[in-house]
mmCIF file of C-alpha atoms and ligand atoms in Angstrom:
data_model
loop_
_atom_site.group_PDB
_atom_site.id
_atom_site.type_symbol
_atom_site.label_atom_id
_atom_site.label_comp_id
_atom_site.label_asym_id
_atom_site.label_seq_id
_atom_site.Cartn_x
_atom_site.Cartn_y
_atom_site.Cartn_z
ATOM 1 C CA MET O 228 -24.747 9.706 4.133
ATOM 2 C CA SER O 229 -24.411 11.331 0.734
ATOM 3 C CA PRO O 230 -22.105 9.725 -1.848
ATOM 4 C CA ASN O 231 -18.413 10.489 -1.402
ATOM 5 C CA LEU O 232 -16.933 11.690 -4.693
ATOM 6 C CA LEU O 233 -13.543 10.263 -3.662
ATOM 7 C CA ASP O 234 -15.126 6.846 -4.239
ATOM 8 C CA PHE O 235 -15.341 7.419 -7.988
ATOM 9 C CA ASP O 236 -12.807 6.997 -10.727
ATOM 10 C CA LEU O 237 -13.440 9.310 -13.687
ATOM 11 C CA GLU O 238 -15.869 6.900 -15.349
ATOM 12 C CA GLY O 239 -17.792 6.556 -12.106
ATOM 13 C CA LEU O 240 -17.918 10.316 -11.655
ATOM 14 C CA ALA O 241 -19.114 10.777 -15.241
ATOM 15 C CA ALA O 242 -21.940 8.309 -14.600
ATOM 16 C CA PHE O 243 -22.800 10.094 -11.349
ATOM 17 C CA CYS O 244 -22.885 13.481 -13.114
ATOM 18 C CA GLU O 245 -24.991 12.018 -15.887
ATOM 19 C CA GLY O 246 -27.472 11.016 -13.206
ATOM 20 C CA LEU O 247 -27.650 14.706 -12.262
ATOM 21 C CA GLY O 248 -28.299 15.581 -15.920
ATOM 22 C CA GLU O 249 -24.751 16.859 -16.496
ATOM 23 C CA LYS O 250 -22.402 16.236 -19.412
ATOM 24 C CA ARG O 251 -19.141 14.321 -19.174
ATOM 25 C CA PHE O 252 -16.895 17.373 -19.487
ATOM 26 C CA ARG O 253 -18.409 18.684 -16.276
ATOM 27 C CA ALA O 254 -17.284 15.506 -14.555
ATOM 28 C CA VAL O 255 -13.745 16.080 -15.864
ATOM 29 C CA GLN O 256 -13.767 19.616 -14.458
ATOM 30 C CA LEU O 257 -15.060 18.410 -11.119
ATOM 31 C CA TYR O 258 -12.548 15.550 -10.955
ATOM 32 C CA ARG O 259 -9.701 17.973 -11.639
ATOM 33 C CA TRP O 260 -10.854 20.316 -8.905
ATOM 34 C CA ILE O 261 -10.971 17.486 -6.415
ATOM 35 C CA HIS O 262 -7.773 15.636 -7.227
ATOM 36 C CA GLN O 263 -5.507 18.171 -8.888
ATOM 37 C CA ARG O 264 -6.394 21.119 -6.692
ATOM 38 C CA GLY O 265 -7.476 19.358 -3.539
ATOM 39 C CA GLU O 266 -10.737 21.271 -3.340
ATOM 40 C CA ALA O 267 -13.586 19.842 -1.298
ATOM 41 C CA ASP O 268 -15.932 22.820 -1.277
ATOM 42 C CA PHE O 269 -18.150 22.911 -4.384
ATOM 43 C CA GLU O 270 -18.783 26.639 -3.935
ATOM 44 C CA ARG O 271 -15.106 27.352 -4.507
ATOM 45 C CA MET O 272 -14.977 25.442 -7.788
ATOM 46 C CA SER O 273 -15.293 28.736 -9.582
ATOM 47 C CA ASP O 274 -15.523 27.593 -13.191
ATOM 48 C CA LEU O 275 -18.260 25.041 -12.526
ATOM 49 C CA ALA O 276 -21.729 26.240 -13.537
ATOM 50 C CA LYS O 277 -23.584 27.648 -10.566
ATOM 51 C CA SER O 278 -26.477 25.285 -11.232
ATOM 52 C CA LEU O 279 -24.131 22.273 -10.966
ATOM 53 C CA ARG O 280 -22.561 23.576 -7.769
ATOM 54 C CA GLY O 281 -26.043 23.861 -6.324
ATOM 55 C CA LYS O 282 -26.980 20.327 -7.360
ATOM 56 C CA LEU O 283 -23.755 18.902 -5.957
ATOM 57 C CA ALA O 284 -24.155 20.629 -2.629
ATOM 58 C CA GLY O 285 -27.354 18.730 -2.036
ATOM 59 C CA ALA O 286 -26.315 15.430 -3.546
ATOM 60 C CA ALA O 287 -22.700 14.662 -2.733
ATOM 61 C CA GLU O 288 -19.634 15.356 -0.631
ATOM 62 C CA VAL O 289 -15.857 15.215 -0.935
ATOM 63 C CA ARG O 290 -15.213 13.403 2.311
ATOM 64 C CA GLY O 291 -11.615 13.051 3.430
ATOM 65 C CA LEU O 292 -10.572 10.981 6.441
ATOM 66 C CA PRO O 293 -10.358 12.608 9.873
ATOM 67 C CA LEU O 294 -6.681 13.042 10.753
ATOM 68 C CA LEU O 295 -5.739 11.767 14.188
ATOM 69 C CA SER O 296 -2.046 12.571 14.166
ATOM 70 C CA GLU O 297 0.903 13.592 12.051
ATOM 71 C CA HIS O 298 4.496 12.671 12.925
ATOM 72 C CA ARG O 299 7.616 13.915 11.220
ATOM 73 C CA SER O 300 10.799 11.910 11.355
ATOM 74 C CA ALA O 301 14.270 13.435 11.537
ATOM 75 C CA ASP O 302 14.877 12.098 8.000
ATOM 76 C CA GLY O 303 11.843 13.919 6.560
ATOM 77 C CA THR O 304 9.506 10.919 6.578
ATOM 78 C CA VAL O 305 5.957 11.871 7.576
ATOM 79 C CA LYS O 306 3.420 9.477 9.055
ATOM 80 C CA TRP O 307 -0.281 10.220 9.275
ATOM 81 C CA LEU O 308 -2.823 8.316 11.279
ATOM 82 C CA PHE O 309 -6.361 8.498 9.880
ATOM 83 C CA ASP O 310 -9.567 7.568 11.641
ATOM 84 C CA VAL O 311 -11.670 5.121 9.634
ATOM 85 C CA GLY O 312 -14.372 4.779 12.264
ATOM 86 C CA ALA O 313 -15.478 2.223 14.858
ATOM 87 C CA GLY O 314 -12.164 2.410 16.690
ATOM 88 C CA ASN O 315 -10.076 1.644 13.597
ATOM 89 C CA ALA O 316 -7.251 3.795 12.292
ATOM 90 C CA VAL O 317 -4.894 3.363 9.354
ATOM 91 C CA GLU O 318 -1.480 4.788 8.616
ATOM 92 C CA THR O 319 -0.013 6.453 5.555
ATOM 93 C CA VAL O 320 3.672 7.288 5.169
ATOM 94 C CA PHE O 321 5.449 9.828 2.948
ATOM 95 C CA ILE O 322 9.081 9.050 2.171
ATOM 96 C CA PRO O 323 11.005 11.902 0.539
ATOM 97 C CA GLU O 324 14.051 11.073 -1.556
ATOM 98 C CA ALA O 325 16.423 13.345 -3.449
ATOM 99 C CA ASP O 326 14.609 12.983 -6.767
ATOM 100 C CA ARG O 327 11.090 11.943 -5.813
ATOM 101 C CA GLY O 328 8.477 11.532 -3.136
ATOM 102 C CA THR O 329 6.880 8.187 -2.383
ATOM 103 C CA LEU O 330 3.629 7.611 -0.546
ATOM 104 C CA CYS O 331 2.977 4.307 1.177
ATOM 105 C CA VAL O 332 -0.788 3.742 1.262
ATOM 106 C CA SER O 333 -2.951 1.367 3.337
ATOM 107 C CA SER O 334 -5.662 -0.803 1.790
ATOM 108 C CA GLN O 335 -7.309 -2.409 4.833
ATOM 109 C CA ALA O 336 -7.824 -1.819 8.550
ATOM 110 C CA GLY O 337 -5.632 -4.695 9.682
ATOM 111 C CA CYS O 338 -4.857 -7.693 7.521
ATOM 112 C CA ALA O 339 -6.226 -11.216 7.461
ATOM 113 C CA VAL O 340 -3.111 -12.862 6.014
ATOM 114 C CA GLY O 341 -1.322 -12.860 9.351
ATOM 115 C CA CYS O 342 2.345 -13.009 8.370
ATOM 116 C CA ARG O 343 4.546 -13.857 11.325
ATOM 117 C CA PHE O 344 6.902 -10.902 10.949
ATOM 118 C CA CYS O 345 4.284 -8.197 10.344
ATOM 119 C CA SER O 346 2.839 -5.943 12.980
ATOM 120 C CA THR O 347 -0.339 -5.320 10.975
ATOM 121 C CA GLY O 348 -0.791 -9.064 10.564
ATOM 122 C CA HIS O 349 -0.454 -9.571 14.305
ATOM 123 C CA GLN O 350 -3.323 -7.203 14.943
ATOM 124 C CA GLY O 351 -5.833 -9.163 12.935
ATOM 125 C CA PHE O 352 -8.392 -7.819 10.496
ATOM 126 C CA SER O 353 -11.261 -5.397 10.842
ATOM 127 C CA ARG O 354 -12.415 -4.389 7.382
ATOM 128 C CA ASN O 355 -11.597 -3.406 3.843
ATOM 129 C CA LEU O 356 -11.138 0.278 3.105
ATOM 130 C CA SER O 357 -13.434 1.773 0.478
ATOM 131 C CA THR O 358 -12.037 3.290 -2.718
ATOM 132 C CA GLY O 359 -12.652 6.725 -1.204
ATOM 133 C CA GLU O 360 -10.688 5.819 1.931
ATOM 134 C CA ILE O 361 -7.736 4.613 -0.134
ATOM 135 C CA VAL O 362 -7.797 7.700 -2.367
ATOM 136 C CA ALA O 363 -8.339 10.003 0.620
ATOM 137 C CA GLN O 364 -4.871 9.083 1.914
ATOM 138 C CA LEU O 365 -3.247 10.319 -1.308
ATOM 139 C CA TRP O 366 -5.580 13.302 -1.581
ATOM 140 C CA ALA O 367 -4.770 14.473 1.958
ATOM 141 C CA ALA O 368 -1.047 13.738 1.755
ATOM 142 C CA GLU O 369 -0.520 15.424 -1.619
ATOM 143 C CA HIS O 370 -2.382 18.589 -0.759
ATOM 144 C CA ARG O 371 -1.084 18.898 2.794
ATOM 145 C CA LEU O 372 2.493 18.444 1.580
ATOM 146 C CA ARG O 373 2.089 21.041 -1.167
ATOM 147 C CA VAL O 374 1.199 23.563 1.490
ATOM 148 C CA ALA O 375 3.748 22.388 4.067
ATOM 149 C CA LEU O 376 6.590 22.362 1.539
ATOM 150 C CA ALA O 377 5.389 25.604 -0.094
ATOM 151 C CA MET O 378 5.467 23.958 -3.491
ATOM 152 C CA PRO O 379 5.030 26.133 -6.578
ATOM 153 C CA GLU O 380 1.750 25.866 -8.566
ATOM 154 C CA GLY O 381 1.780 22.980 -10.982
ATOM 155 C CA THR O 382 4.316 20.859 -9.082
ATOM 156 C CA ARG O 383 3.481 17.816 -7.065
ATOM 157 C CA ALA O 384 4.809 16.309 -3.882
ATOM 158 C CA ILE O 385 4.104 12.660 -4.612
ATOM 159 C CA ASP O 386 5.427 10.939 -7.730
ATOM 160 C CA ASN O 387 5.242 7.362 -6.535
ATOM 161 C CA VAL O 388 2.580 5.382 -4.741
ATOM 162 C CA VAL O 389 3.285 2.000 -3.198
ATOM 163 C CA MET O 390 0.424 -0.077 -1.817
ATOM 164 C CA MET O 391 2.652 -1.240 1.030
ATOM 165 C CA GLY O 392 0.891 0.185 4.044
ATOM 166 C CA MET O 393 -1.521 -1.769 6.217
ATOM 167 C CA GLY O 394 -3.421 -4.583 4.545
ATOM 168 C CA GLU O 395 -3.280 -6.926 1.603
ATOM 169 C CA PRO O 396 -4.417 -4.863 -1.402
ATOM 170 C CA LEU O 397 -5.340 -7.884 -3.502
ATOM 171 C CA GLN O 398 -7.767 -9.015 -0.813
ATOM 172 C CA ASN O 399 -9.584 -5.719 -1.336
ATOM 173 C CA TYR O 400 -9.634 -5.861 -5.087
ATOM 174 C CA ALA O 401 -12.981 -4.209 -5.868
ATOM 175 C CA ALA O 402 -12.032 -1.046 -3.983
ATOM 176 C CA LEU O 403 -8.406 -1.093 -5.094
ATOM 177 C CA VAL O 404 -8.875 -0.915 -8.853
ATOM 178 C CA PRO O 405 -10.897 2.341 -9.065
ATOM 179 C CA ALA O 406 -8.409 3.873 -6.597
ATOM 180 C CA LEU O 407 -5.508 2.877 -8.862
ATOM 181 C CA ARG O 408 -7.353 4.369 -11.839
ATOM 182 C CA THR O 409 -7.635 7.712 -10.071
ATOM 183 C CA MET O 410 -3.910 7.606 -9.267
ATOM 184 C CA LEU O 411 -3.123 6.976 -12.951
ATOM 185 C CA ASP O 412 -5.687 9.248 -14.589
ATOM 186 C CA ASP O 413 -4.233 12.341 -16.256
ATOM 187 C CA HIS O 414 -7.145 14.310 -14.840
ATOM 188 C CA GLY O 415 -6.471 12.785 -11.409
ATOM 189 C CA TYR O 416 -2.929 12.362 -10.075
ATOM 190 C CA GLY O 417 -1.385 11.522 -13.454
ATOM 191 C CA LEU O 418 1.094 8.973 -12.076
ATOM 192 C CA SER O 419 2.730 6.615 -14.521
ATOM 193 C CA ARG O 420 1.938 2.901 -14.303
ATOM 194 C CA ARG O 421 5.567 2.268 -13.476
ATOM 195 C CA ARG O 422 5.295 4.530 -10.460
ATOM 196 C CA VAL O 423 2.293 2.905 -8.875
ATOM 197 C CA THR O 424 3.183 -0.383 -7.215
ATOM 198 C CA VAL O 425 0.886 -3.001 -5.779
ATOM 199 C CA SER O 426 2.638 -5.170 -3.228
ATOM 200 C CA THR O 427 1.099 -8.562 -2.508
ATOM 201 C CA SER O 428 1.775 -11.561 -0.358
ATOM 202 C CA GLY O 429 0.606 -13.639 -3.326
ATOM 203 C CA VAL O 430 -3.142 -13.738 -4.015
ATOM 204 C CA VAL O 431 -2.719 -15.634 -7.279
ATOM 205 C CA PRO O 432 -6.155 -15.216 -8.953
ATOM 206 C CA MET O 433 -6.106 -11.483 -8.232
ATOM 207 C CA ILE O 434 -2.640 -11.079 -9.746
ATOM 208 C CA ASP O 435 -4.183 -12.395 -12.962
ATOM 209 C CA ARG O 436 -7.136 -10.047 -12.683
ATOM 210 C CA LEU O 437 -4.913 -7.060 -12.034
ATOM 211 C CA ARG O 438 -2.968 -7.893 -15.190
ATOM 212 C CA ASP O 439 -6.210 -7.717 -17.178
ATOM 213 C CA ASP O 440 -7.811 -4.749 -15.407
ATOM 214 C CA CYS O 441 -5.090 -2.324 -14.408
ATOM 215 C CA PRO O 442 -1.506 -3.513 -14.819
ATOM 216 C CA VAL O 443 0.720 -1.426 -12.586
ATOM 217 C CA ALA O 444 4.140 -2.340 -11.209
ATOM 218 C CA LEU O 445 4.015 -5.505 -9.116
ATOM 219 C CA ALA O 446 5.979 -6.336 -5.988
ATOM 220 C CA VAL O 447 5.620 -9.792 -4.496
ATOM 221 C CA SER O 448 6.524 -10.523 -0.897
ATOM 222 C CA LEU O 449 8.491 -13.752 -1.165
ATOM 223 C CA HIS O 450 10.402 -14.132 2.131
ATOM 224 C CA ALA O 451 11.371 -17.786 1.657
ATOM 225 C CA PRO O 452 12.901 -20.017 -1.011
ATOM 226 C CA ASP O 453 10.735 -23.076 -0.314
ATOM 227 C CA ASP O 454 7.133 -23.879 0.524
ATOM 228 C CA ALA O 455 7.775 -25.324 3.973
ATOM 229 C CA LEU O 456 9.366 -22.126 5.273
ATOM 230 C CA ARG O 457 7.023 -19.842 3.360
ATOM 231 C CA ASP O 458 4.008 -21.718 4.765
ATOM 232 C CA SER O 459 5.187 -20.822 8.235
ATOM 233 C CA LEU O 460 5.932 -17.156 7.496
ATOM 234 C CA VAL O 461 3.147 -16.250 5.045
ATOM 235 C CA PRO O 462 0.119 -18.448 5.786
ATOM 236 C CA LEU O 463 -1.400 -17.633 2.381
ATOM 237 C CA ASN O 464 1.292 -19.821 0.861
ATOM 238 C CA ARG O 465 -0.667 -22.910 1.899
ATOM 239 C CA LYS O 466 -3.385 -21.807 -0.498
ATOM 240 C CA TYR O 467 -1.151 -20.458 -3.276
ATOM 241 C CA PRO O 468 2.225 -22.202 -3.095
ATOM 242 C CA LEU O 469 5.391 -20.888 -4.681
ATOM 243 C CA ASP O 470 5.073 -22.646 -8.018
ATOM 244 C CA GLU O 471 1.594 -21.184 -8.595
ATOM 245 C CA LEU O 472 2.730 -17.778 -7.388
ATOM 246 C CA LEU O 473 5.685 -17.694 -9.755
ATOM 247 C CA GLY O 474 3.398 -18.827 -12.579
ATOM 248 C CA ALA O 475 1.152 -15.812 -11.924
ATOM 249 C CA CYS O 476 4.235 -13.550 -11.897
ATOM 250 C CA GLU O 477 5.308 -14.916 -15.290
ATOM 251 C CA ARG O 478 1.845 -14.258 -16.712
ATOM 252 C CA TYR O 479 1.788 -10.771 -15.191
ATOM 253 C CA LEU O 480 4.930 -9.813 -17.070
ATOM 254 C CA SER O 481 3.095 -9.954 -20.398
ATOM 255 C CA ALA O 482 1.152 -6.807 -19.410
ATOM 256 C CA ALA O 483 3.292 -5.229 -16.717
ATOM 257 C CA PRO O 484 4.658 -1.708 -17.212
ATOM 258 C CA ARG O 485 8.050 -2.983 -16.140
ATOM 259 C CA ASP O 486 9.809 -5.983 -17.596
ATOM 260 C CA PHE O 487 10.562 -7.483 -14.209
ATOM 261 C CA ILE O 488 8.845 -8.377 -10.965
ATOM 262 C CA THR O 489 10.197 -7.010 -7.706
ATOM 263 C CA PHE O 490 10.504 -9.585 -4.959
ATOM 264 C CA GLU O 491 10.500 -8.292 -1.411
ATOM 265 C CA TYR O 492 12.327 -10.391 1.130
ATOM 266 C CA CYS O 493 12.219 -9.571 4.813
ATOM 267 C CA MET O 494 15.555 -10.545 6.394
ATOM 268 C CA LEU O 495 14.968 -12.532 9.575
ATOM 269 C CA ASP O 496 17.945 -13.569 11.619
ATOM 270 C CA GLY O 497 18.503 -17.328 11.542
ATOM 271 C CA VAL O 498 15.187 -17.947 9.769
ATOM 272 C CA ASN O 499 15.548 -17.120 6.081
ATOM 273 C CA ASP O 500 18.892 -15.340 5.793
ATOM 274 C CA ALA O 501 21.491 -18.117 5.225
ATOM 275 C CA PRO O 502 23.648 -18.020 2.079
ATOM 276 C CA GLU O 503 22.311 -21.483 1.166
ATOM 277 C CA GLN O 504 18.818 -19.997 1.195
ATOM 278 C CA ALA O 505 19.985 -17.295 -1.205
ATOM 279 C CA GLN O 506 21.342 -20.071 -3.463
ATOM 280 C CA ALA O 507 17.981 -21.822 -3.293
ATOM 281 C CA LEU O 508 16.242 -18.568 -4.229
ATOM 282 C CA LEU O 509 18.495 -18.228 -7.228
ATOM 283 C CA ARG O 510 17.611 -21.725 -8.392
ATOM 284 C CA LEU O 511 13.938 -20.938 -7.869
ATOM 285 C CA VAL O 512 13.721 -17.779 -9.951
ATOM 286 C CA ARG O 513 16.755 -17.393 -12.166
ATOM 287 C CA ASP O 514 15.722 -19.408 -15.184
ATOM 288 C CA ARG O 515 12.083 -18.677 -14.693
ATOM 289 C CA LEU O 516 11.445 -14.952 -14.778
ATOM 290 C CA PRO O 517 13.185 -11.574 -14.865
ATOM 291 C CA CYS O 518 13.134 -10.130 -11.380
ATOM 292 C CA LYS O 519 14.840 -7.879 -8.885
ATOM 293 C CA PHE O 520 15.189 -8.425 -5.169
ATOM 294 C CA ASN O 521 14.592 -5.879 -2.498
ATOM 295 C CA LEU O 522 15.895 -7.111 0.848
ATOM 296 C CA ILE O 523 14.130 -5.504 3.800
ATOM 297 C CA PRO O 524 15.948 -5.740 7.131
ATOM 298 C CA PHE O 525 13.265 -6.901 9.573
ATOM 299 C CA ASN O 526 11.818 -4.083 11.636
ATOM 300 C CA PRO O 527 11.185 -5.577 15.026
ATOM 301 C CA PHE O 528 8.060 -5.000 17.038
ATOM 302 C CA PRO O 529 7.072 -6.405 20.407
ATOM 303 C CA ALA O 530 5.627 -9.932 20.441
ATOM 304 C CA SER O 531 7.091 -10.994 17.124
ATOM 305 C CA GLY O 532 9.793 -13.118 18.718
ATOM 306 C CA LEU O 533 11.941 -12.484 15.636
ATOM 307 C CA HIS O 534 15.187 -10.593 15.092
ATOM 308 C CA ARG O 535 16.750 -8.517 12.369
ATOM 309 C CA SER O 536 19.567 -10.098 10.356
ATOM 310 C CA SER O 537 22.944 -8.450 10.903
ATOM 311 C CA PRO O 538 24.166 -6.093 8.163
ATOM 312 C CA ALA O 539 26.954 -8.575 7.366
ATOM 313 C CA ARG O 540 24.446 -11.366 6.852
ATOM 314 C CA VAL O 541 22.229 -9.173 4.681
ATOM 315 C CA ALA O 542 25.258 -8.158 2.606
ATOM 316 C CA ALA O 543 26.359 -11.787 2.172
ATOM 317 C CA PHE O 544 22.841 -12.786 1.113
ATOM 318 C CA ALA O 545 22.688 -9.918 -1.368
ATOM 319 C CA ARG O 546 26.055 -10.898 -2.784
ATOM 320 C CA VAL O 547 24.901 -14.414 -3.610
ATOM 321 C CA LEU O 548 21.943 -13.041 -5.539
ATOM 322 C CA GLN O 549 24.032 -10.385 -7.268
ATOM 323 C CA ASP O 550 26.707 -12.916 -8.232
ATOM 324 C CA GLY O 551 23.892 -14.973 -9.700
ATOM 325 C CA GLY O 552 23.033 -12.026 -11.960
ATOM 326 C CA ILE O 553 20.014 -10.649 -10.098
ATOM 327 C CA VAL O 554 19.820 -6.960 -9.308
ATOM 328 C CA THR O 555 19.454 -6.794 -5.541
ATOM 329 C CA THR O 556 19.013 -3.786 -3.306
ATOM 330 C CA VAL O 557 18.786 -3.470 0.448
ATOM 331 C CA ARG O 558 15.981 -1.215 1.573
ATOM 332 C CA ARG O 559 17.174 1.633 3.704
ATOM 333 C CA THR O 560 15.134 1.922 6.849
ATOM 334 C CA ARG O 561 13.273 5.215 6.909
ATOM 335 C CA GLY O 562 11.201 6.813 9.590
ATOM 336 C CA ASP O 563 11.911 4.197 12.240
ATOM 337 C CA ASP O 564 12.111 6.897 14.911
ATOM 338 C CA ILE O 565 8.376 7.420 14.388
ATOM 339 C CA ASP O 566 7.491 3.739 13.867
ATOM 340 C CA ALA O 567 6.880 4.351 10.185
ATOM 341 C CA ALA O 568 9.222 1.699 8.800
ATOM 342 C CA CYS O 569 8.000 -1.341 6.831
ATOM 343 C CA GLY O 570 5.955 -3.651 8.949
ATOM 344 C CA GLN O 571 5.723 -1.257 11.877
ATOM 345 C CA LEU O 572 2.447 0.241 10.746
ATOM 346 C CA ALA O 573 0.028 -0.768 13.389
ATOM 347 C CA GLY O 574 -2.714 1.844 13.359
ATOM 348 C CA GLU O 575 -5.544 0.709 15.562
ATOM 349 C CA VAL O 576 -7.581 -2.313 14.592
ATOM 350 C CA GLN O 577 -10.692 -3.774 16.139
ATOM 351 C CA ASP O 578 -9.977 -7.360 15.208
ATOM 352 C CA ARG O 579 -13.117 -9.040 13.963
ATOM 353 C CA THR O 580 -11.527 -12.224 12.774
ATOM 354 C CA GLN O 581 -9.897 -13.234 16.024
ATOM 355 C CA VAL O 582 -6.646 -13.693 14.120
ATOM 356 C CA ALA O 583 -4.769 -11.773 16.762
ATOM 357 C CA ARG O 584 -6.357 -13.671 19.627
ATOM 358 C CA ARG O 585 -5.634 -17.052 18.062
ATOM 359 C CA ARG O 586 -2.059 -15.973 17.452
ATOM 360 C CA ALA O 587 -1.607 -14.593 20.948
ATOM 361 C CA ARG O 588 -2.876 -17.845 22.401
ATOM 362 C CA ALA O 589 -0.414 -19.813 20.312
ATOM 363 C CA THR O 590 2.651 -17.643 20.881
ATOM 364 C CA ALA O 591 2.334 -15.710 24.110
ATOM 365 C CA PRO O 592 1.160 -16.088 27.664
ATOM 366 C CA ALA O 593 -2.622 -15.778 27.938
ATOM 367 C CA GLY O 594 -4.000 -12.263 28.036
ATOM 368 C CA ARG O 595 -0.910 -10.544 26.737
ATOM 369 C CA VAL O 596 -1.714 -7.313 24.979
ATOM 370 C CA ILE O 597 0.164 -6.384 21.840
ATOM 371 C CA PRO O 598 1.150 -2.729 22.185
ATOM 372 C CA ILE O 599 0.114 -0.440 19.381
ATOM 373 C CA ALA O 600 2.746 1.994 18.183
ATOM 374 C CA GLY O 601 1.741 5.579 18.723
ATOM 375 C CA ALA O 602 -1.909 5.165 17.881
ATOM 376 C CA GLY O 603 -3.418 4.223 21.173
ATOM 377 C CA ALA O 604 -3.053 7.569 22.870
ATOM 378 C CA ALA O 605 -4.393 9.493 19.897
ATOM 379 C CA LEU O 606 -7.478 7.342 19.653
ATOM 380 C CA ALA O 607 -7.992 7.038 23.369
ATOM 381 C CA GLY O 608 -8.343 10.795 23.569
ATOM 382 C CA ARG O 609 -11.326 10.652 21.245
ATOM 383 C CA ARG O 610 -13.340 7.991 22.967
HETATM 384 N N1 LIG X 9 0.282 -6.972 2.234
HETATM 385 C C1 LIG X 9 1.203 -6.582 1.258
HETATM 386 C C2 LIG X 9 1.605 -5.134 1.354
HETATM 387 C C3 LIG X 9 1.833 -4.560 2.713
HETATM 388 S S1 LIG X 9 3.259 -5.101 3.574
HETATM 389 C C4 LIG X 9 2.415 -7.485 1.261
HETATM 390 O O1 LIG X 9 2.576 -8.281 2.167
HETATM 391 O O2 LIG X 9 3.178 -7.394 0.300
HETATM 392 C C5 LIG X 9 4.571 -4.272 2.713
HETATM 393 C C6 LIG X 9 5.917 -4.943 2.839
HETATM 394 O O3 LIG X 9 6.427 -4.821 4.176
HETATM 395 C C7 LIG X 9 5.869 -6.427 2.523
HETATM 396 O O4 LIG X 9 6.901 -6.813 1.682
HETATM 397 C C8 LIG X 9 6.034 -7.032 3.888
HETATM 398 O O5 LIG X 9 6.561 -8.315 3.800
HETATM 399 C C9 LIG X 9 6.971 -6.065 4.556
HETATM 400 N N2 LIG X 9 6.987 -6.204 6.002
HETATM 401 C C10 LIG X 9 5.963 -6.556 6.810
HETATM 402 N N3 LIG X 9 6.363 -6.583 8.099
HETATM 403 C C11 LIG X 9 7.666 -6.234 8.112
HETATM 404 C C12 LIG X 9 8.626 -6.033 9.155
HETATM 405 N N4 LIG X 9 8.304 -6.203 10.430
HETATM 406 N N5 LIG X 9 9.863 -5.657 8.808
HETATM 407 C C13 LIG X 9 10.192 -5.450 7.512
HETATM 408 N N6 LIG X 9 9.319 -5.601 6.488
HETATM 409 C C14 LIG X 9 8.066 -5.995 6.786
HETATM 410 FE FE1 LIG X 10 -0.772 -8.628 5.592
HETATM 411 FE FE2 LIG X 10 1.328 -7.907 4.058
HETATM 412 FE FE3 LIG X 10 1.459 -7.830 6.760
HETATM 413 FE FE4 LIG X 10 1.402 -10.177 5.511
HETATM 414 S S1 LIG X 10 3.010 -8.615 5.353
HETATM 415 S S2 LIG X 10 0.209 -9.625 7.325
HETATM 416 S S3 LIG X 10 0.041 -9.721 3.815
HETATM 417 S S4 LIG X 10 0.141 -6.604 5.487
#
């Protein structure tokens, strides 16, 4: 297969063009055609020299991901399901708000971390996405939305990217960083570092590397105020316990585009939502680092065995944090009528790690199948 130009950040594309005997400014032109104008056909890149167009046609491709389905929610949220081959599919979600559009992007087919409350985690892990597959989600979403929303020339649909779709982005670091660079590049999507967020369950060494390589906004999925509970919810905590994780967050702040870390906290009824647990959280973070909390009411899915905290309990929890001086917001659930809410992204994953099977054996009667939201039918039709 010929190289996919979506795999390259601008430096990579410049090196590729150099290999074809072309100067750097040609790479800039090409990069702008691809990312700013959404063009995949070299012949239509009218201001590129004809000789370069000819060379490219034989040597490369702009290869997006095959789209399996598109769902629109009553609240304007859009969910796309993309085929990434071998029976795997990943989901991407657009969330429109009054003043901006946010795209939630996937980094892996499945996830190996296996958090108890996460539908992706329950499915197990198939493989890392390539840089091109990560960028292709933004490329397709931005340019499809511009057409669908009839946006005037020079305006964009997506101002914010959050790496909060399927997968643990910091366990796919090598592919993630060039993708982030394309999101940030003025010749690419031109997003500000404050408007690109990597969300992680806490891969400590990679938080440090991200600080050095490409410091964007950081969100850390905390979910518990102590190691014992966090060990049981986020298995990665056994490797990188809270104290080490908070240490990495402190170090990250020296380079971060924002002067705080966002902590995500999934509100699970009777598990992590007691006011005393909010007090313990306060003690954990308050004197240690500037942070904000984003409480996410748990989005249930079959086989989780967990329940969403009541609004009253979420409000009481938030109040404790707010009274302790920490800015705390409750995430509004969007797109849940199309299974596009946090943690409901299930795509279709051919589990290679047996995570899902081990989990099913431990938590459910033998042979129980975990239903896959929406994706099964779309994929089944293709097989
Ligand atoms: N792997 C990364 C990013 C993807 S998950 C991470 O864990 O941070 C994005 C966010 O959705 C995380 O904060 C995660 O904890 C949250 N989430 C996962 N499952 C959820 C569910 N069922 N309900 C609500 N939030 C969930
Ligand atoms: Fe993976 Fe994040 Fe889901 Fe945990 S919450 S299983 S890290 S995607």
